[in-house]
XYZ file of N, CA and C in Angstrom:
648
model
N 0.621 -0.659 0.194
C 0.027 -0.003 -0.571
C 1.009 1.126 -0.602
N 1.948 1.207 1.137
C 2.430 2.220 0.884
C 3.440 2.704 -0.563
N 3.661 1.493 -1.411
C 4.109 1.613 -2.177
C 3.398 2.429 -3.120
N 2.206 1.731 -3.302
C 1.755 1.957 -4.169
C 1.100 3.900 -4.054
N 0.875 4.800 -2.749
C 1.356 5.899 -2.475
C 2.950 6.504 -2.729
N 3.469 5.940 -2.886
C 3.947 6.665 -3.164
C 5.223 6.655 -4.620
N 4.437 6.009 -5.149
C 4.075 5.680 -6.602
C 3.236 6.949 -7.091
N 2.179 7.051 -7.096
C 1.231 7.973 -6.575
C 1.490 9.529 -6.831
N 2.419 9.866 -5.412
C 2.408 10.406 -5.347
C 4.143 12.029 -6.346
N 4.977 10.763 -6.811
C 6.535 10.596 -7.588
C 5.218 11.037 -8.909
N 3.591 10.110 -9.862
C 3.530 10.758 -11.555
C 3.060 12.129 -10.801
N 1.633 12.408 -9.216
C 1.630 13.408 -9.606
C 2.282 14.375 -9.650
N 3.466 14.744 -8.675
C 4.672 16.140 -8.956
C 5.386 15.761 -10.658
N 5.100 14.751 -11.143
C 6.064 14.864 -12.403
C 5.237 15.760 -13.549
N 3.679 15.752 -12.887
C 2.280 15.874 -13.886
C 2.300 17.176 -13.116
N 2.666 18.235 -12.790
C 2.405 18.770 -12.423
C 3.522 19.508 -12.659
N 4.275 19.432 -12.592
C 6.416 20.781 -13.042
C 6.083 19.967 -15.115
N 4.862 19.200 -15.591
C 4.890 19.145 -16.392
C 3.660 20.509 -17.291
N 2.528 19.918 -16.431
C 1.349 21.212 -16.756
C 2.003 22.972 -16.662
N 3.568 22.425 -15.723
C 3.982 24.322 -15.682
C 4.832 24.486 -16.863
N 5.355 23.741 -16.839
C 6.233 23.946 -18.046
C 5.444 24.235 -19.582
N 4.664 23.633 -19.669
C 3.873 23.729 -21.049
C 2.808 24.425 -20.794
N 1.856 25.400 -19.874
C 1.798 25.870 -19.877
C 2.188 27.846 -19.013
N 3.476 28.174 -18.887
C 4.345 28.766 -18.444
C 4.032 30.163 -20.043
N 3.928 30.176 -20.962
C 3.412 31.029 -21.765
C 1.468 31.500 -21.111
N 1.006 30.393 -20.928
C 0.145 31.252 -20.600
C -0.185 31.830 -19.669
N 0.051 31.422 -18.485
C 0.232 31.843 -17.364
C 1.200 33.752 -17.287
N 2.356 32.876 -18.588
C 2.922 34.995 -18.450
C 1.384 35.591 -19.603
N 1.268 35.524 -19.730
C 0.079 36.377 -20.253
C -1.343 36.216 -20.430
N -1.882 36.898 -19.154
C -2.788 36.283 -18.540
C -3.460 37.953 -18.498
N -2.382 38.435 -17.915
C -2.605 39.764 -17.943
C -2.098 40.278 -18.676
N -3.060 41.957 -18.744
C -2.293 42.767 -19.245
C -0.983 43.054 -19.537
N -0.887 44.053 -18.223
C 0.160 44.629 -17.462
C 1.691 43.140 -17.752
N 1.325 41.816 -17.579
C 2.777 41.312 -17.345
C 2.476 41.081 -18.217
N 4.707 40.367 -18.412
C 5.410 40.566 -19.940
C 5.027 39.334 -20.909
N 5.203 39.657 -21.651
C 5.107 37.881 -22.442
C 6.029 37.487 -23.160
N 6.437 36.264 -22.826
C 7.000 35.518 -23.565
C 7.272 34.897 -24.398
N 8.358 35.304 -25.603
C 8.160 34.460 -26.548
C 9.558 34.364 -27.164
N 9.589 32.983 -28.039
C 10.530 32.462 -28.354
C 11.210 32.487 -30.133
N 12.486 32.580 -29.924
C 13.672 33.843 -30.836
C 14.512 31.880 -30.773
N 14.751 32.559 -33.006
C 15.433 31.411 -32.264
C 16.614 31.544 -33.241
N 17.432 30.384 -32.657
C 18.928 30.875 -33.715
C 19.706 30.275 -33.678
N 19.919 30.496 -34.829
C 20.559 29.256 -35.968
C 22.616 29.564 -35.951
N 22.441 30.468 -34.957
C 23.972 30.693 -35.034
C 25.136 29.963 -34.258
N 24.061 28.477 -33.716
C 25.042 27.123 -33.229
C 23.924 26.306 -33.898
N 25.873 26.315 -34.908
C 24.246 25.127 -35.648
C 24.428 23.484 -34.637
N 25.368 23.277 -34.417
C 25.905 22.259 -33.097
C 24.878 22.204 -31.690
N 23.607 23.118 -31.622
C 23.237 23.760 -30.360
C 21.782 22.209 -30.069
N 21.390 22.083 -28.954
C 21.155 21.636 -28.905
C 19.652 21.861 -27.817
N 18.274 21.996 -28.073
C 17.212 22.704 -27.548
C 15.308 21.887 -27.597
N 14.803 21.967 -27.353
C 13.867 21.070 -26.547
C 12.845 22.380 -26.416
N 12.218 22.039 -27.764
C 10.920 23.478 -28.012
C 10.264 22.343 -27.149
N 8.908 23.307 -25.549
C 7.702 23.274 -24.991
C 6.366 23.154 -25.745
N 5.093 22.159 -26.459
C 4.374 21.839 -26.891
C 3.698 21.386 -25.131
N 2.279 21.219 -26.546
C 0.887 20.930 -25.431
C 1.278 19.611 -25.669
N 1.987 18.537 -26.196
C 2.167 17.087 -26.282
C 3.905 16.464 -25.235
N 3.920 16.468 -25.490
C 6.138 15.674 -24.874
C 6.863 16.455 -25.579
N 7.560 16.535 -25.216
C 9.274 18.084 -25.284
C 9.791 17.515 -26.573
N 9.300 17.686 -27.531
C 10.491 17.483 -28.492
C 12.213 17.684 -29.103
N 13.029 16.814 -29.062
C 14.350 17.418 -29.356
C 14.623 17.357 -30.709
N 15.446 18.474 -31.335
C 15.408 19.014 -32.414
C 17.697 19.385 -32.364
N 18.140 19.410 -33.113
C 19.185 19.640 -33.752
C 19.310 20.983 -34.420
N 20.551 21.229 -34.564
C 20.790 22.544 -34.818
C 19.858 23.384 -34.764
N 19.448 23.495 -33.787
C 18.595 24.971 -33.779
C 18.848 24.845 -32.117
N 18.122 26.240 -31.300
C 19.348 26.678 -29.837
C 17.337 28.289 -29.835
N 17.052 28.470 -29.089
C 16.110 28.719 -28.690
C 16.474 30.374 -27.502
N 15.552 31.360 -27.803
C 16.706 31.938 -26.514
C 15.111 32.846 -26.699
N 14.828 33.136 -25.122
C 13.464 33.956 -24.669
C 13.768 34.888 -24.346
N 12.768 35.811 -24.841
C 12.364 37.464 -24.118
C 11.431 37.595 -23.903
N 11.118 38.991 -23.482
C 10.404 39.019 -22.696
C 10.388 40.397 -24.013
N 8.156 40.374 -23.729
C 7.777 41.929 -24.785
C 7.421 42.661 -24.148
N 7.284 43.561 -23.568
C 7.299 44.635 -22.471
C 6.197 44.439 -22.463
N 4.880 45.005 -23.888
C 3.604 45.598 -24.440
C 4.120 46.494 -24.862
N 3.739 47.681 -24.472
C 2.812 49.118 -25.761
C 3.392 50.563 -24.186
N 4.381 51.706 -24.402
C 4.183 52.143 -23.818
C 2.144 53.381 -23.476
N 1.589 52.431 -23.110
C 0.713 52.589 -22.698
C -0.379 53.078 -20.570
N 1.073 53.297 -20.987
C 0.399 54.020 -18.775
C 1.542 55.445 -18.545
N 0.078 56.548 -17.834
C 0.106 57.735 -17.691
C 1.243 58.007 -16.523
N 1.568 58.772 -16.329
C 2.103 59.327 -15.050
C 0.950 60.745 -15.449
N 1.150 60.729 -13.386
C -0.745 60.439 -13.136
C 0.096 62.900 -12.005
N 0.650 63.324 -12.223
C 1.366 64.492 -12.407
C 1.252 64.984 -13.474
N 2.411 64.071 -15.067
C 2.209 65.205 -15.838
C 1.833 64.728 -17.434
N 1.539 63.400 -17.287
C 0.644 63.028 -17.565
C 1.372 62.161 -19.303
N 2.776 62.417 -19.445
C 3.610 61.470 -20.023
C 3.901 60.191 -19.953
N 3.411 59.834 -21.043
C 3.805 57.973 -20.854
C 4.399 57.236 -20.840
N 4.926 56.111 -20.255
C 5.797 54.700 -19.936
C 5.227 53.911 -19.935
N 6.018 53.422 -19.681
C 5.507 51.518 -20.268
C 6.036 50.842 -19.060
N 4.637 49.928 -18.355
C 4.368 49.757 -17.415
C 5.995 48.939 -16.402
N 6.851 47.832 -17.338
C 7.925 47.743 -16.393
C 9.138 49.110 -16.154
N 8.870 50.519 -16.190
C 9.232 51.266 -15.901
C 9.041 52.279 -14.858
N 8.177 51.382 -13.848
C 7.847 52.369 -12.796
C 8.725 52.178 -11.304
N 8.559 52.464 -10.656
C 9.339 52.293 -9.022
C 9.231 50.985 -9.135
N 10.428 50.776 -8.046
C 9.803 49.639 -7.437
C 9.526 49.467 -6.591
N 9.530 50.315 -5.349
C 8.300 50.529 -4.121
C 7.288 49.552 -4.810
N 6.880 50.301 -5.549
C 5.753 50.366 -6.356
C 5.036 49.278 -6.988
N 5.721 47.990 -7.595
C 5.531 46.996 -8.231
C 4.363 46.694 -8.021
N 4.230 46.011 -6.835
C 2.465 44.615 -5.779
C 1.490 46.306 -5.727
N 1.707 47.770 -5.991
C 0.438 48.226 -6.229
C -0.630 48.617 -7.337
N -2.516 48.522 -7.713
C -2.277 49.283 -8.192
C -2.255 50.434 -8.644
N -2.120 51.371 -8.101
C -1.848 52.638 -8.828
C 0.652 53.265 -8.647
N 0.932 52.074 -9.740
C 2.012 52.515 -9.789
C 2.147 54.284 -10.555
N 3.790 54.117 -9.981
C 4.127 55.673 -9.587
C 5.611 55.016 -10.849
N 6.183 56.818 -11.381
C 6.620 57.413 -12.182
C 7.298 57.893 -11.965
N 9.661 57.992 -12.037
C 9.712 59.548 -11.424
C 10.181 59.941 -13.220
N 10.263 58.393 -14.065
C 11.707 59.595 -14.289
C 11.310 60.712 -15.478
N 10.465 61.534 -15.531
C 9.083 62.823 -16.187
C 10.009 63.489 -15.122
N 9.133 63.367 -14.299
C 9.401 65.710 -13.155
C 9.472 65.246 -12.105
N 10.182 63.526 -11.470
C 10.137 63.471 -9.557
C 8.414 63.372 -9.218
N 7.570 62.390 -9.416
C 5.852 63.174 -8.937
C 5.542 64.251 -8.228
N 6.114 65.610 -9.863
C 5.260 66.530 -9.858
C 5.986 67.764 -9.119
N 7.328 67.418 -9.258
C 8.308 68.446 -8.382
C 8.852 68.796 -9.589
N 8.739 69.057 -10.559
C 9.654 69.190 -11.890
C 8.781 70.510 -12.455
N 8.065 71.071 -12.689
C 7.130 71.961 -13.645
C 7.687 72.674 -14.499
N 7.503 72.214 -15.853
C 8.097 73.101 -17.033
C 6.838 74.517 -17.422
N 7.625 75.392 -17.836
C 6.473 76.594 -18.226
C 5.841 76.102 -19.193
N 4.897 76.237 -20.138
C 3.905 76.383 -20.972
C 4.579 77.484 -22.420
N 4.894 77.201 -23.690
C 5.753 77.570 -24.431
C 4.177 79.305 -24.518
N 5.799 80.181 -24.745
C 4.746 80.865 -25.384
C 4.028 81.007 -26.411
N 2.880 81.743 -27.082
C 2.460 81.605 -28.048
C 3.965 82.708 -29.255
N 4.006 81.871 -30.392
C 4.943 82.839 -30.869
C 3.714 83.831 -31.865
N 4.736 84.552 -32.780
C 4.558 85.869 -33.379
C 3.452 85.549 -34.336
N 2.295 86.098 -34.792
C 1.257 85.498 -35.554
C 1.712 85.301 -37.316
N 3.059 86.746 -37.278
C 4.105 86.046 -38.802
C 4.676 84.044 -38.390
N 4.629 84.133 -37.218
C 5.385 82.564 -37.941
C 4.225 81.523 -37.613
N 3.113 81.873 -37.225
C 2.131 81.373 -37.491
C 1.439 80.913 -38.800
N 1.228 81.964 -39.661
C 1.078 81.958 -40.936
C 1.365 81.850 -41.558
N 2.882 81.489 -41.626
C 3.571 80.829 -42.414
C 3.936 79.150 -41.846
N 3.230 78.393 -41.379
C 3.594 77.435 -40.826
C 1.768 76.469 -40.762
N 1.163 77.301 -40.637
C -0.448 77.039 -40.685
C -0.750 75.969 -42.271
N 0.294 75.845 -43.077
C 0.621 75.409 -44.491
C -1.277 75.541 -44.743
N -1.784 75.740 -45.213
C -2.512 76.909 -45.494
C -2.865 77.761 -47.120
N -1.422 78.747 -46.859
C -1.493 79.833 -48.473
C -0.717 79.727 -49.080
N 0.102 79.249 -50.336
C 1.363 79.805 -51.077
C 3.011 80.312 -50.170
N 2.213 81.572 -49.394
C 3.359 81.065 -49.139
C 3.504 80.138 -48.072
N 3.237 79.672 -47.327
C 2.969 78.644 -45.634
C 3.659 78.068 -46.730
N 3.178 77.176 -47.784
C 3.501 75.749 -47.609
C 5.150 75.503 -48.727
N 5.128 76.950 -49.699
C 6.503 76.908 -50.396
C 8.061 76.972 -48.855
N 7.423 77.982 -47.814
C 8.612 77.740 -46.261
C 8.312 76.722 -46.085
N 7.956 75.518 -45.770
C 7.238 74.481 -45.109
C 8.499 73.484 -46.021
N 8.365 73.680 -47.318
C 8.925 73.278 -47.913
C 10.205 72.259 -48.263
N 10.602 74.015 -48.230
C 12.118 74.902 -47.935
C 12.586 75.321 -46.572
N 11.645 74.474 -45.551
C 12.308 75.432 -44.012
C 13.049 74.857 -43.677
N 14.285 74.033 -44.404
C 15.756 73.862 -43.974
C 16.908 74.756 -45.028
N 16.060 75.061 -46.030
C 17.149 76.212 -46.098
C 17.383 77.101 -45.855
N 16.367 77.566 -44.784
C 15.229 79.290 -44.466
C 16.427 78.938 -42.938
N 16.259 78.261 -42.374
C 17.279 77.229 -41.302
C 18.465 77.512 -41.516
N 18.721 77.185 -42.614
C 20.678 76.969 -42.844
C 21.261 78.770 -42.484
N 20.096 79.584 -43.274
C 20.193 80.187 -43.582
C 21.411 81.745 -41.900
N 20.857 81.700 -41.455
C 21.137 81.659 -39.744
C 22.406 80.839 -38.878
N 22.961 79.521 -40.261
C 23.552 78.965 -39.613
C 25.237 79.919 -39.962
N 25.830 79.598 -38.711
C 27.393 80.779 -38.736
C 27.875 79.477 -38.801
N 28.019 77.591 -38.367
C 28.796 77.126 -39.236
C 28.748 76.139 -39.420
N 29.106 75.028 -39.348
C 28.936 73.410 -40.216
C 28.911 72.594 -39.633
N 28.147 71.038 -39.651
C 28.902 70.261 -39.054
C 29.989 69.453 -39.722
N 30.798 68.802 -38.643
C 31.815 68.157 -39.405
C 31.298 66.201 -38.716
N 32.032 65.413 -38.473
C 32.230 64.513 -39.318
C 32.060 63.006 -40.205
N 32.466 62.197 -39.912
C 32.389 60.775 -41.109
C 31.040 60.735 -40.666
N 30.615 60.747 -42.359
C 29.059 60.568 -42.350
C 29.469 59.197 -43.317
N 28.330 58.037 -42.955
C 28.568 56.759 -43.547
C 27.083 55.817 -44.751
N 26.973 56.520 -45.529
C 25.975 56.940 -46.715
C 25.720 54.960 -47.315
N 26.448 54.198 -46.887
C 26.355 52.782 -46.284
C 25.266 52.177 -46.519
N 24.343 52.932 -45.703
C 23.269 51.875 -44.736
C 22.155 52.660 -45.937
N 21.735 53.208 -45.784
C 21.127 53.494 -47.693
C 21.370 53.554 -48.777
N 21.877 52.049 -48.771
C 22.208 51.533 -50.657
C 20.417 50.786 -51.257
N 20.199 50.652 -49.453
C 18.393 49.204 -50.099
C 17.611 49.553 -49.993
N 16.510 49.537 -50.193
C 15.247 50.232 -49.554
C 14.477 50.362 -48.412
N 15.079 50.622 -47.465
C 14.299 50.701 -46.093
C 14.585 52.862 -46.168
N 13.573 52.467 -45.204
C 13.824 54.051 -44.853
C 15.118 54.418 -44.500
N 15.138 56.218 -45.187
C 16.622 56.943 -45.017
C 17.221 57.004 -43.321
N 18.581 56.677 -43.290
C 19.490 56.540 -41.967
C 20.598 57.393 -41.748
N 21.137 58.259 -40.874
C 22.170 59.366 -40.734
C 22.728 58.745 -40.051
N 23.635 57.752 -40.600
C 24.330 57.576 -39.147
C 26.236 59.041 -39.591
N 26.666 58.329 -37.860
C 27.688 59.089 -37.692
C 28.921 59.144 -37.795
N 29.762 58.357 -37.701
C 30.741 57.709 -37.030
C 32.213 58.651 -36.101
N 31.953 57.869 -35.257
C 33.345 58.755 -34.687
C 32.863 60.471 -33.857
N 33.135 61.698 -33.853
C 32.890 62.709 -33.333
C 32.022 63.617 -33.183
N 31.247 63.740 -33.257
C 30.170 65.142 -33.613
C 31.236 66.533 -33.406
N 31.649 67.069 -34.701
C 31.490 68.852 -34.100
C 31.539 69.412 -35.467
N 32.250 70.923 -35.337
C 31.479 72.330 -35.665
C 32.815 72.625 -36.326
N 32.369 73.231 -38.092
C 34.194 74.158 -37.648
C 33.530 75.852 -38.864
N 34.224 76.213 -38.659
C 34.232 77.721 -38.937
C 34.783 77.803 -40.098
N 34.079 78.288 -41.321
C 35.408 78.959 -41.868
C 36.395 79.962 -41.340
N 36.992 81.312 -42.555
C 37.161 81.858 -42.507
C 36.675 82.641 -42.797
N 36.590 84.310 -42.221
C 35.482 85.260 -42.217
C 35.219 85.992 -43.353
N 36.662 85.915 -44.719
C 36.770 85.936 -45.963
C 36.051 84.892 -46.697
N 35.236 84.387 -48.433
C 35.083 83.389 -48.722
C 35.946 84.164 -49.260
N 36.349 82.674 -50.283
C 37.546 81.921 -50.751
C 37.087 82.971 -52.287
N 38.235 83.840 -52.753
C 38.081 84.398 -54.366
C 37.162 83.285 -55.117
N 35.993 83.820 -56.079
C 35.273 82.949 -57.095
C 34.063 82.129 -56.103
N 34.051 81.670 -55.169
C 33.084 82.111 -53.876
C 32.115 82.541 -53.675
N 30.946 82.545 -53.517
C 29.549 82.920 -53.238
C 29.834 82.759 -51.692
N 30.207 83.885 -50.709
C 29.523 83.744 -49.695
C 28.694 83.317 -48.928
N 29.193 82.834 -47.427
C 27.967 80.874 -47.063
C 28.703 81.102 -45.390
N 27.781 80.513 -44.276
C 27.749 81.166 -43.245
C 27.565 82.477 -43.242
N 28.589 81.953 -42.152
C 29.257 83.719 -41.324
C 29.138 84.524 -42.407
N 29.858 84.486 -43.389
C 30.699 84.951 -44.540
C 29.094 85.957 -44.658
N 28.301 85.486 -44.747
C 26.890 86.235 -44.890
C 26.963 87.731 -44.259
N 27.176 87.867 -42.661
C 26.702 88.651 -42.087
C 28.097 89.380 -41.758
N 29.795 89.557 -42.426
C 30.381 89.900 -42.900
C 31.027 90.471 -43.500
N 30.838 89.716 -44.496
C 30.856 89.462 -46.091
C 31.279 90.712 -46.888
N 31.072 91.887 -47.015
C 29.883 92.249 -48.059
C 28.734 93.535 -47.904
N 28.504 93.916 -46.238
C 27.727 94.565 -45.734
C 26.952 94.661 -46.187
N 27.154 95.723 -47.858
C 26.867 96.564 -48.991
C 24.946 95.788 -48.991
N 25.675 94.766 -49.079
C 24.706 93.620 -50.589
C 24.254 92.449 -49.800
N 24.561 93.124 -48.242
C 24.784 91.116 -46.955
C 23.101 90.741 -47.699
N 22.002 91.962 -47.859
C 20.734 90.532 -48.311
C 20.221 90.304 -48.476
N 21.426 90.749 -50.604
C 21.587 89.956 -51.326
C 22.163 88.010 -51.825
N 23.732 88.586 -51.169
C 24.454 87.238 -50.818
C 23.384 86.625 -50.310
N 22.004 86.527 -49.823
C 22.128 85.604 -48.694
C 20.460 85.146 -49.414
N 20.230 86.043 -50.184
C 18.920 86.090 -50.839
C 19.982 84.231 -52.173
N 21.207 84.673 -52.356
C 21.728 83.853 -53.560
C 21.341 82.537 -52.838
N 21.924 83.140 -51.257
C 22.601 81.163 -50.926
C 21.257 80.006 -50.647
N 20.055 80.958 -51.712
C 19.283 80.321 -50.671
C 18.093 80.687 -51.851
N 19.071 80.159 -54.070
C 18.717 80.978 -54.412
C 17.279 79.796 -54.796
N 18.301 78.332 -55.108
C 17.256 77.459 -55.320
C 15.618 76.833 -55.058
N 15.133 77.483 -54.399
C 14.379 78.203 -53.474
C 12.946 78.485 -53.989
């Protein structure tokens, strides 16, 4: 009798362990805020062995290895003070078990208050509303107009090899970023640019600025 009870107990424990392993994904995905466990297959190690958990017995396969990562969901948690959006995993450690978690990476529980932006002049608002031909022209060439007020140019080693595919454009700067300022006088035969527009040939200063954006 004792042997039968011990045997049944061992079988019961094995069944519990098996159920826990096979249902781990369902348990982690039960709550909307709980991280969801997903499986990624890595074939970088050809001779590795991994075990795939299914609803039936475990299946062993060769030339594969699994690596689990955590899906922390969406950034749909809001700070109660400044209304900033956070991921649930970014809450304070002390509030992990509470129903009202706190987030301190934004305003330190309301201690930091930024003033509202001042309303810009009506002229600038009219240029950025996109309702008039003048506004549409300004928005289309806003980068060139912004460059008119640049006294320096950006320096650095730009890597354009990433933009040879069909993906979105990428700006990759290798090494340290720095700003270069040239001579206060333009090279003979070249148009003035950057700070030279404000120093060289002040009599024709306005016309020189217009020439620098003549393509607009």
